[in-house]
Coordinates of C-alpha atoms and ligand atoms in Angstrom, one line a residue:
X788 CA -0.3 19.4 56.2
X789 CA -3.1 17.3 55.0
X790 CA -3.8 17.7 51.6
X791 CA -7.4 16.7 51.2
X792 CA -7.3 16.6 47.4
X793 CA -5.1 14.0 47.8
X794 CA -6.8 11.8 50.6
X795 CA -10.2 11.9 48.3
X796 CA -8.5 10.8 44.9
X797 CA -6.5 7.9 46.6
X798 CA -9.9 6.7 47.9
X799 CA -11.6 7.7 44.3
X800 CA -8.5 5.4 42.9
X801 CA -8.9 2.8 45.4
X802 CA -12.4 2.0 44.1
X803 CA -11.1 1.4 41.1
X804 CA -8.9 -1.5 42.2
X805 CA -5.5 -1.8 42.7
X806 CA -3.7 0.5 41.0
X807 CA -1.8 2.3 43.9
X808 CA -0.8 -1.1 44.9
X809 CA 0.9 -1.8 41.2
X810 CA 2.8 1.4 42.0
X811 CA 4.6 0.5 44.7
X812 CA 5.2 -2.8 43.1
X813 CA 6.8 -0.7 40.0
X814 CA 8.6 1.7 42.0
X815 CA 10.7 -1.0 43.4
X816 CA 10.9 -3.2 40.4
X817 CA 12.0 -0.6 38.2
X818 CA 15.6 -1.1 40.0
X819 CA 15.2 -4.8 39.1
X820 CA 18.1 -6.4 37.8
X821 CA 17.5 -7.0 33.7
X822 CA 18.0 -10.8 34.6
X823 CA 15.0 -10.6 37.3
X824 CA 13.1 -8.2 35.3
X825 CA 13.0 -10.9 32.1
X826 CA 12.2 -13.8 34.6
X827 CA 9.1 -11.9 35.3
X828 CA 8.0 -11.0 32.1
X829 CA 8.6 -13.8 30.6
X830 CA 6.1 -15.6 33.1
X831 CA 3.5 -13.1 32.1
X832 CA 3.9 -13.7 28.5
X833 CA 3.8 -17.1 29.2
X834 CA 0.5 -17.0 31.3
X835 CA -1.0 -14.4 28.2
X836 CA -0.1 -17.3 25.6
X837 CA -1.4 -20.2 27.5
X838 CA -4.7 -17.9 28.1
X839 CA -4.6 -17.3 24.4
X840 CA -4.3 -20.4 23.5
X841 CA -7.8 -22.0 26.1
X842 CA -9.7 -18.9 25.7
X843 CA -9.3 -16.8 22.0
X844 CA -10.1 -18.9 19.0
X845 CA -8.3 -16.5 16.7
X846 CA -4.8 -17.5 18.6
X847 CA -5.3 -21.0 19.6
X848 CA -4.4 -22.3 15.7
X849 CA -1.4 -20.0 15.2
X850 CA 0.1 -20.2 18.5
X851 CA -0.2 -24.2 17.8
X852 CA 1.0 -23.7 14.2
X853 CA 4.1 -21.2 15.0
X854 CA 5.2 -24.1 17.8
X855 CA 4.0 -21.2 20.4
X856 CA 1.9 -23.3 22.6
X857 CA 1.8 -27.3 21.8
X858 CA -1.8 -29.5 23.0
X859 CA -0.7 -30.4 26.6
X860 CA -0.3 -26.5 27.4
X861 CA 3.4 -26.0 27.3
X862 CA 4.7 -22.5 26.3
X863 CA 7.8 -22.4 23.9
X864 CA 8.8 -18.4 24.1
X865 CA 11.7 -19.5 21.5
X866 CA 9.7 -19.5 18.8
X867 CA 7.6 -16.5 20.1
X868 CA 8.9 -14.4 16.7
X869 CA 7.3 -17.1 14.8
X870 CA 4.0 -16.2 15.9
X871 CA 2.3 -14.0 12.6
X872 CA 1.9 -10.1 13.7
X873 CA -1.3 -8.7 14.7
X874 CA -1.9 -5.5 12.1
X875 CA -4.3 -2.5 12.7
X876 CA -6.7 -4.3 10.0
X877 CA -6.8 -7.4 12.3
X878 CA -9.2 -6.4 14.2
X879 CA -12.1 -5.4 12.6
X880 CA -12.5 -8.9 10.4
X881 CA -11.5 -10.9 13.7
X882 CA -13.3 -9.0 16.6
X883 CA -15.2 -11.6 17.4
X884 CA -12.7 -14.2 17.0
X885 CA -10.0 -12.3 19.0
X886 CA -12.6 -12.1 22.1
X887 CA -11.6 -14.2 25.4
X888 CA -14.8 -16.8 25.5
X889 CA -14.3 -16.0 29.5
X890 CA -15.4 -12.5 29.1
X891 CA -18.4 -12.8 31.2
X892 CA -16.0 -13.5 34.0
X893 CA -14.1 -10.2 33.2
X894 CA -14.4 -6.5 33.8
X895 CA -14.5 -5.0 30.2
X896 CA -15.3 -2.3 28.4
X897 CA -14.7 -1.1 24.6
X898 CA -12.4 1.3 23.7
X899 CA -11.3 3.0 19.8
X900 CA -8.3 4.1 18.5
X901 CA -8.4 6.9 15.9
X902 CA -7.6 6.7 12.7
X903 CA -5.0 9.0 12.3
X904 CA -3.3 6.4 9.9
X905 CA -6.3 4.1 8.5
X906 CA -9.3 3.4 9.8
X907 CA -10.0 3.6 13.4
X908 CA -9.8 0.2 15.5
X909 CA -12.5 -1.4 18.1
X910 CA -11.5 -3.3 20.7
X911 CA -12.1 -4.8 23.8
X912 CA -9.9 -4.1 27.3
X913 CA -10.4 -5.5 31.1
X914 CA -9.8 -4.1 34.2
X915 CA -6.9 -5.5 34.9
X916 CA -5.1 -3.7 32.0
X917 CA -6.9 -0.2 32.7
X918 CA -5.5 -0.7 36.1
X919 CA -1.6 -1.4 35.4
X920 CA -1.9 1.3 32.4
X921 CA -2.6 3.7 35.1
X922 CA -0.4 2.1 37.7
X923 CA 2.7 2.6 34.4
X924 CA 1.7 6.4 33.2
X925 CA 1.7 7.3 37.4
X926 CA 5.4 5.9 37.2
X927 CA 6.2 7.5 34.3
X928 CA 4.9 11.1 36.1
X929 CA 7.3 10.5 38.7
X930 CA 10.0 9.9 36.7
X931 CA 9.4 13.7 35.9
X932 CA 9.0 14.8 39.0
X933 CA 5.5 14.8 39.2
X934 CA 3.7 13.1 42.0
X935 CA 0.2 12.0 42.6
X936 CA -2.1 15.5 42.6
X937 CA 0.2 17.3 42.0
X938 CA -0.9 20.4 39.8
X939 CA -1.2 19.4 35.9
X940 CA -1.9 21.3 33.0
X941 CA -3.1 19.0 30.3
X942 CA -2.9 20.5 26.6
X943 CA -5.1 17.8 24.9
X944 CA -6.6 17.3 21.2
X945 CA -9.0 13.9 21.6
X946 CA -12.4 15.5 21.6
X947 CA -13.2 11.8 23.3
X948 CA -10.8 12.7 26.2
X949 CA -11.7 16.4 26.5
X950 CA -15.2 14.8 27.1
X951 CA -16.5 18.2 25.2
X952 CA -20.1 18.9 26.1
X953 CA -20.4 15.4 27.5
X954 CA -18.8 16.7 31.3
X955 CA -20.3 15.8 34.2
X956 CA -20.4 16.8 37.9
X957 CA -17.4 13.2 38.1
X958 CA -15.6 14.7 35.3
X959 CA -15.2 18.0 37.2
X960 CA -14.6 16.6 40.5
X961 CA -12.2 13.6 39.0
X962 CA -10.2 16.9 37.3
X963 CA -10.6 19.0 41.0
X964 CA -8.7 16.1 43.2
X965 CA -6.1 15.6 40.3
X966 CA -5.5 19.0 40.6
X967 CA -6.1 19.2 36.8
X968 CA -6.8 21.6 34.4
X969 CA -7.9 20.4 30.6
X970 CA -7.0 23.2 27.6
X971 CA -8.7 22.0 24.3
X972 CA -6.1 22.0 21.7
X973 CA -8.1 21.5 18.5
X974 CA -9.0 25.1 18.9
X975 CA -5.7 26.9 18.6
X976 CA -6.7 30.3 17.2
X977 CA -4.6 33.3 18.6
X978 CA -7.5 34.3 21.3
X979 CA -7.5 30.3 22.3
X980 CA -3.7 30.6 22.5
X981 CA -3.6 33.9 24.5
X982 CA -5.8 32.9 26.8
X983 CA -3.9 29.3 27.2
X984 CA -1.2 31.2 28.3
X985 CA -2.7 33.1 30.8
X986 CA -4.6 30.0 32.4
X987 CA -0.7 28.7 32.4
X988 CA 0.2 31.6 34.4
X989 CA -2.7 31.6 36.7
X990 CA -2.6 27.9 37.5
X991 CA 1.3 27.8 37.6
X992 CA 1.4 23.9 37.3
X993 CA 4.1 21.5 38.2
X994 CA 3.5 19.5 35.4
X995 CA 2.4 20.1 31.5
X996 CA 1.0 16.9 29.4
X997 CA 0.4 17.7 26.2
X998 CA 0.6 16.3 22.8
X999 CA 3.4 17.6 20.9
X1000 CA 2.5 19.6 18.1
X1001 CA 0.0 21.5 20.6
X1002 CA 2.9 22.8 22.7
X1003 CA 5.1 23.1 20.3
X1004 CA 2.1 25.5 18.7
X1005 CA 1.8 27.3 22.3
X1006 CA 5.8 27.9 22.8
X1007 CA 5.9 29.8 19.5
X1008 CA 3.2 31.8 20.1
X1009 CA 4.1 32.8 23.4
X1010 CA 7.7 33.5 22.1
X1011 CA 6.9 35.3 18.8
X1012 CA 4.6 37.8 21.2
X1013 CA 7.3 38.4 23.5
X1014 CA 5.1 36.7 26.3
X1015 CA 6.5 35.6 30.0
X1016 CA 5.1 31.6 30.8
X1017 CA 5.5 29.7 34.3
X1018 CA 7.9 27.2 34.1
X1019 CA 6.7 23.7 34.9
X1020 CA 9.3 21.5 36.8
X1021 CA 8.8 19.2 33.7
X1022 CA 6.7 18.6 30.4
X1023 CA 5.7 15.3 29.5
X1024 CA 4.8 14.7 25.8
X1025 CA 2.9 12.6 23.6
X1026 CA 0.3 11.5 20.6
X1027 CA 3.0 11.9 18.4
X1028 CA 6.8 12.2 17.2
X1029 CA 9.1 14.9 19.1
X1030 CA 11.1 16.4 16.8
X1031 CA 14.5 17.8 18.1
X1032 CA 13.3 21.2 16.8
X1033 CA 10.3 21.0 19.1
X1034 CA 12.1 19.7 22.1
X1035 CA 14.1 22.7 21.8
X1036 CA 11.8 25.3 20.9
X1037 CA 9.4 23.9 23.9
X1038 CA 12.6 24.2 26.5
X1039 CA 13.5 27.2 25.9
X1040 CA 10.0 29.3 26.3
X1041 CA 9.2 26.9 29.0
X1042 CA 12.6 26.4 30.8
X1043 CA 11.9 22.9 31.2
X1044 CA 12.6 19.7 30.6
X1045 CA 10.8 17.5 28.0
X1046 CA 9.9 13.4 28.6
X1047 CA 8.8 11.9 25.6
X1048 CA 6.1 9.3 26.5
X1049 CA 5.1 6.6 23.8
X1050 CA 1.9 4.6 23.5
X1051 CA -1.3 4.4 22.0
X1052 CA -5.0 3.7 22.8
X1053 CA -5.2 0.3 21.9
X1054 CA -1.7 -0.7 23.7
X1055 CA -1.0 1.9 26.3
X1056 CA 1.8 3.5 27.5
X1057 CA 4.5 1.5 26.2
X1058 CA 7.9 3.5 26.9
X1059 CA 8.9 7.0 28.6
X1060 CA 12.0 8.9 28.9
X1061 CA 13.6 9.1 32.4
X1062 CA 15.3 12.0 34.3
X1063 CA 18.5 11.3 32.4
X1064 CA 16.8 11.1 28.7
X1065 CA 18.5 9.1 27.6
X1066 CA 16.3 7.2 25.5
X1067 CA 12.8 5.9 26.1
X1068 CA 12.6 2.9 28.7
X1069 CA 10.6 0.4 28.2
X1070 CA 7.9 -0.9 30.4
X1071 CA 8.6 -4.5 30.9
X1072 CA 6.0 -5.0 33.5
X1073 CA 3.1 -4.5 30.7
X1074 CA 4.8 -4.8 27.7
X1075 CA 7.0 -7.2 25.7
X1076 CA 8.5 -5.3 22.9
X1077 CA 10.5 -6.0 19.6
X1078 CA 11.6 -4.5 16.6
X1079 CA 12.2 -6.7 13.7
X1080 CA 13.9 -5.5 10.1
X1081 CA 12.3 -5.9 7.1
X1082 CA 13.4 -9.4 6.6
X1083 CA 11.3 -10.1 10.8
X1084 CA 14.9 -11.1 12.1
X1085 CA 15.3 -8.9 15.8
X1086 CA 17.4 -5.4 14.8
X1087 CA 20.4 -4.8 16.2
X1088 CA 21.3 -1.6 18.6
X1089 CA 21.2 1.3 16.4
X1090 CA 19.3 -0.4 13.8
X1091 CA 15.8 0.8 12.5
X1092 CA 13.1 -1.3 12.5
X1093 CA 9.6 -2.0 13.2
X1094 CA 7.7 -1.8 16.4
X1095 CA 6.0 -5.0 17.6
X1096 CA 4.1 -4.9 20.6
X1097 CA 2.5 -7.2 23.1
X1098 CA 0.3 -6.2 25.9
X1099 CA 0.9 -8.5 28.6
X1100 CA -2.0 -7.6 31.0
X1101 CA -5.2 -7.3 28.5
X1102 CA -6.9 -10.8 28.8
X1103 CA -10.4 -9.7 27.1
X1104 CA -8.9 -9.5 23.9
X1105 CA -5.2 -10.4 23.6
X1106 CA -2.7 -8.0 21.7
X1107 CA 0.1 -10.4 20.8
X1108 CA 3.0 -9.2 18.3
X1109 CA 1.1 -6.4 17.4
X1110 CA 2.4 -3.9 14.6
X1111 CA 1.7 -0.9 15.6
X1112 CA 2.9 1.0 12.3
X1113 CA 5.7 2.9 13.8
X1114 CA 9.3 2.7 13.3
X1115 CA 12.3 2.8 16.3
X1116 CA 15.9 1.5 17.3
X1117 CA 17.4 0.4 20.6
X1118 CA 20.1 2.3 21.9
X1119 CA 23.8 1.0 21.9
X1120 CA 24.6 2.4 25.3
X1121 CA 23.0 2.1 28.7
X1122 CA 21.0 4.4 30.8
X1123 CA 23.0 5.9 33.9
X1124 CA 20.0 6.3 36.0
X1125 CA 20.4 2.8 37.1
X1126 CA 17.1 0.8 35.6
X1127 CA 18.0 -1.7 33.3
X1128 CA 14.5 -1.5 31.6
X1129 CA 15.6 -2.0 27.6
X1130 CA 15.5 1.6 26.3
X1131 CA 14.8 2.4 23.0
X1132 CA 16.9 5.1 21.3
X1133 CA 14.1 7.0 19.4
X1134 CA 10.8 6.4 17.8
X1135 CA 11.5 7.2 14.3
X1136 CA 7.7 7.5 12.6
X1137 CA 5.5 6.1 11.2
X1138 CA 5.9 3.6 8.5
X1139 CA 3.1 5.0 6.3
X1140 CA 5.5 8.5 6.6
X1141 CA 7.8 7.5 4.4
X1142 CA 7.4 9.3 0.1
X1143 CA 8.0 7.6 -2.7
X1144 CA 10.1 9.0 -5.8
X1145 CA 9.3 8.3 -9.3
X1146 CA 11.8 5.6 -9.4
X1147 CA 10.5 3.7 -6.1
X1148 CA 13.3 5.1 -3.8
X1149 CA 11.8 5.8 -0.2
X1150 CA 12.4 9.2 1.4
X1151 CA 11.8 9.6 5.4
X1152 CA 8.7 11.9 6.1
X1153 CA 10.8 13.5 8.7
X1154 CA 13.0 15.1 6.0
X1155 CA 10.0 17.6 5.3
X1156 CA 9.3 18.1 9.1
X1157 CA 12.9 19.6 9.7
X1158 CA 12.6 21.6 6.8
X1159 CA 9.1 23.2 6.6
X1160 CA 8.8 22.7 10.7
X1161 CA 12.0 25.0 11.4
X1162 CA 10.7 28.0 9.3
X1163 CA 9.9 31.2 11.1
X1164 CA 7.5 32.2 8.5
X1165 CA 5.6 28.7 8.9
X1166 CA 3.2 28.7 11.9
X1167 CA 1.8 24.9 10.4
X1168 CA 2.1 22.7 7.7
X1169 CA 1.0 19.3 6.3
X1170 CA 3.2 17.7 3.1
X1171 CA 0.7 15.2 1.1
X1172 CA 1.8 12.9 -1.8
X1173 CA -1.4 11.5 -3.4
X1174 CA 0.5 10.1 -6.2
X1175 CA 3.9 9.3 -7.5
X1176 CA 5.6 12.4 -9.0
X1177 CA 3.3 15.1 -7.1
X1178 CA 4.0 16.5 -4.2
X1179 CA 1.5 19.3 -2.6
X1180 CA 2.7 21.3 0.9
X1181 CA -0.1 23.3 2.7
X1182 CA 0.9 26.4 5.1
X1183 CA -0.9 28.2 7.4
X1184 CA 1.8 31.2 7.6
X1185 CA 2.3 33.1 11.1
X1186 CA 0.6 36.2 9.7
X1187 CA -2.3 36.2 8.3
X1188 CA -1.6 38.3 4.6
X1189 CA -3.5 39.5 1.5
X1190 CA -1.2 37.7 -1.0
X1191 CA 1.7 35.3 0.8
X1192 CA 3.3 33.9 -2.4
X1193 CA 4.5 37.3 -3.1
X1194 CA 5.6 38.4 0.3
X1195 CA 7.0 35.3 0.9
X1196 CA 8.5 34.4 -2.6
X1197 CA 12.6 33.5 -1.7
X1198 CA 11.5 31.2 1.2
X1199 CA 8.4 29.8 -0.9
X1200 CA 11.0 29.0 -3.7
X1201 CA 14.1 27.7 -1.8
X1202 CA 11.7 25.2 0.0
X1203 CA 10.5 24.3 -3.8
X1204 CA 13.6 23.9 -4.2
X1205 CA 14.9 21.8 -1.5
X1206 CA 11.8 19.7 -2.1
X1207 CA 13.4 18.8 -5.6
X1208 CA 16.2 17.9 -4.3
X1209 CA 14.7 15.2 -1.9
X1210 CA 12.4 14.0 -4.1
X1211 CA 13.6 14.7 -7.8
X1212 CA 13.9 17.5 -9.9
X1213 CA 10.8 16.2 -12.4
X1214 CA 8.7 16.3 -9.1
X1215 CA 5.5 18.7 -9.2
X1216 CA 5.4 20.3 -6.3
X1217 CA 2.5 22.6 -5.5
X1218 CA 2.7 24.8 -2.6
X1219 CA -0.3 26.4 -0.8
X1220 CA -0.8 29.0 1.4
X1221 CA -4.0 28.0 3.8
X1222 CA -6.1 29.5 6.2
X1223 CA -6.2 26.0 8.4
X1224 CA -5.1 22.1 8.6
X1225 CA -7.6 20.3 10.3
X1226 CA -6.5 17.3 12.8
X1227 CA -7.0 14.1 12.7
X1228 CA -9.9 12.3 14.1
X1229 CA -7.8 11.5 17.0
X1230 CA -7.4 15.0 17.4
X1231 CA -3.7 14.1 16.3
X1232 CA -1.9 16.2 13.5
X1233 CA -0.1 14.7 11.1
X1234 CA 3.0 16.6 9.0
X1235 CA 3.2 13.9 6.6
X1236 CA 0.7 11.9 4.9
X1237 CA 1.9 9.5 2.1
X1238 CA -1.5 8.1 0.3
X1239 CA 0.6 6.3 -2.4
X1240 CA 0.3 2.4 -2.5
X1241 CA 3.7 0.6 -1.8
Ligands
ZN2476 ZN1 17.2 5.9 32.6

C-alpha cells in the first residue's frame, strides 16, 4: 500500500539535503570491517584538521604546536592526543576565534546547549553536520526496529524542542508525516501522567524516545496504579544516564526493550546500543572518540575514564578533543551483532557527579541514585553537597502526606544512615521531604549535584 505519510516526509527530507543518501551509505558501512571503517575516519579527521588548521584561528597555533598539522599542510594523527582538549568553558571566551573564516560559504545556524552542568554553551553548526546527525539518529532508530514514519511517541523535557507556544502549522505537519506525537515531560503531575498514558494507549506507537528519568517517572506511575500500557516494539532512551534500576523498571511495565542512545546538543548523537545491547557502539562515521585516564594516556578495556569527543563533520566551528564532562569505559569483549564499530561498555556520569568526604576521598554520585532511586516510598529525589561535610537529600514522596518524617521514619533513617556510611559518620545530612524538584534548564533532571570545588 502507499503510505502517503511517508512519500511527503522523504520529499520534506530531501529538501533538506542529503540525508536519506547518508543512510544508505551508513547502512552498508555499519558492516565495515574495523580496518576499513578506521581508513575512513581517519581521512575525515584528517580533512577536519587540515580545515582547522586554514580556516579557525583558534586551532591553527595548537594544531602547529602539538605537531598536529606542520606549515606545508601535512596531517600527523600520531600525535592527535597531543592536541590540548576543548572544555565546555572554551567556547564562550573563543567564539569568535573558534569560527571557520569560510562561514559565508557555509549553511549555518546557532545552536545552545543547556546548562545542566555549568553554564549553557553557544555555538555555531553547518548543514553538513545537521544532515549526517540525522542521517546517524535514523540509523540508530533502525537498530531498534524502528523505521522511517513509523509511529513514535516522544516523551520530551527541552521546552526548546517541545517548541511550547512557539508551534506552527510546519511543526504540526513535520510531527503528522513522522507519525509523531510530542508529550511534555516537565509537567509530570498525576493528571499529566494519567493522561500520558492514555495517549500511549490510543496512539499505540512502535517506538518510545524519551529521556530517561521521564519514562522511568511514567512506568512507576502506571505500575503503582495497577494500569495496562501498549507495548512499543522498542524504547530508545536519552538526555541522561540509565540506571540498571530504570532499565528494568521501564521493561517490565512496557514489555520492551530499552536502547540507550548517547549525545548531546553541541556534539550529537555519539553512540547507541544495538539489538544485542551489548554496549553502546560508537559512530565512527561522525565521531572520533577517546577516553583518556587521569594522567591523558588512552584507558584500557574496562577502564574508566574520560570522554573526549570530536565531531568530524561540523566545519563552521570545529569540535576537536572535546571534553564533554562525562565519564565511560570500552568494553573488553566484542559485539555479536557483527559491526565492529568500537563499543563502549557504559557511560558512567558525569564527572562533576562525583562527592567529596571530609578527607578529600571521591564518592561516585551513582552510589546515591541506587539507593534513594530504588525506594518505593521515593517518587523523586535530588542529593546536593554544597560544602564539604554537609550533605542535603530532597524527596518528593509517592503520596502526598500531612507529616512524612513521621510516617516514613525507619526508611528516612536507614537512608541517614546508609548515607553515613558512604560519606562518613561526622557527615550532616539533612533530609527533606518536598513538594517538587525542578529540572534543569535543559529540561534535564539531575540526581546528583556536587557544587563543591575540587
Ligand atoms: Zn552490536
Amino acid at each position: 500500500m502507499i503510505n502517503l505519510k511517508e512519500i511527503a516526509w522523504k520529499r520534506r527530507v530531501s529538501l533538506q539535503g542529503p540525508i536519506l543518501k547518508h543512510v544508505r551509505t551508513l547502512q552498508q558501512r555499519q558492516w565495515l570491517p574495523y580496518d576499513q571503517l578506521l581508513h575512513l575516519q581517519q581521512k575525515k579527521l584528517t580533512r577536519l584538521l587540515r580545515h582547522a588548521y586554514e580556516h579557525v584561528p583558534y586551532f591553527r597555533s595548537r594544531l602547529e604546536e602539538a605537531g598536529v598539522v606542520s606549515s606545508d599542510g601535512s596531517v600527523f594523527l600520531d600525535n592527535f592526543s597531543k592536541l590540548p582538549v576543548m572544555e565546555r568553558g572554551t567556547f564562550y571566551p573563543y567564539y569568535e576565534t573558534l569560527k571557520s573564516d569560510d562561514l559565508c560559504q557555509r549553511k549555518w545556524y546557532e545552536n545552545w546547549s543547556g546548562g545542566s552542568t555549568g553554564e549553557p554553551i553557544r555555538l555555531i553548526q553547518d548543514k553538513a553536520y545537521f544532515q549526517w546527525n540525522q542521517a546517524v539518529k535514523i540509523m540508530y532508530d533502525q537498530w531498534s526496529s524502528k523505521d522511517l514514519v513509523d509511529k513514535q511517541i516522544v516523551l520530551w523535557a527541552s521546552e526548546r524542542d517541545l517548541m511550547v507556544g512557539k508551534e506552527t502549522w510546519k511543526t504540526y505537519m513535520g510531527r503528522w508525516m513522522r507519525n509523531e506525537q510530542w508529550l511534555n515531560t516537565r509537567k509530570m503531575s498525576e493528571s499529566c501522567l494519567q493522561n500520558y498514558v492514555e495517549r500511549i494507549n490510543r496512539f499505540r506507537p512502535v517506538q518510545i524516545l524519551a529521556y530517561v528519568e521521564s519514562l522511568y517517572e511514567l512506568a512507576r506511575y502506571a505500575e503503582d496504579r495497577g494500569l495496562a500500557v501498549h507495548s512499543p516494539r522498542s524504547i530508545m532512551t536519552t538526555a541522561s544516564m540509565l540506571y540498571p534500576h530504570m532499565r528494568g523498571k521501564i521493561e517490565q511495565v512496557f514489555q520492551a526493550p530499552v536502547f540507550n542512545r548517547y549525545g548531546s546538543r553541541e556534539i550529537g548523537a555519539i553512540a547507541c546500543e544495538c539489538e544485542h545491547h551489548t554496549g553502546l557502539h560508537v559512530s565512527m562515521f561522525t565521531h572520533y572518540v577517546e577516553i583518556v585516564a587521569p594522567d591523558g594516556r588512552p584507558v584500557s578495556p574496562g577502564e574508566t575514564g574520560e570522554l573526549v569527543i570530536t565531531s568530524l563533520h561540523n566545519y563552521a566551528m570545529p569540535i576537536i578533543r572535546y571534553r564533554i564532562g562525562d565519564t565511560a569505559s570500552w568494553a573488553v569483549e566484542t559485539c555479536s551483532c557483527g559491526r565492529s564499530l568500537p563499543l563502549l561498555k557504559e557511560i558512567t556520569g558525569r564527572v562533576n557527579d562525583c562527592f567529596v568526604k571530609p578527607g578529600g576521598e571521591l564518592v561516585d554520585g551513582r552510589m546515591f541514585v541506587i539507593l534513594l532511586g530504588t525506594q518505593s516510598f521515593v517518587k523523586k529525589f535530588q542529593v546536593v553537597q554544597n560544602e564539604v561535610g554537609k550533605l542535603d537529600i530532597l524527596i518528593i514522596p509517592i503520596q502526598e502526606m500531612h507529616d512524612p518524617h513521621a510516617f516514613y521514619q525507619d526508611d528516612v533513617e536507614r537512608i541517614v544512615a546508609k548515607c553515613r556510611e558512604l560519606m562518613g559518620e561526622e557527615v550532616h545530612i539533612q533530609l527533606q521531604f518536598v513538594q517538587d524538584i525542578p529540572p534543569t534548564a535543559s529540561g534535564k533532571f539531575r540526581f546528583t549535584i556536587s557544587n563543591v570545588k575540587r
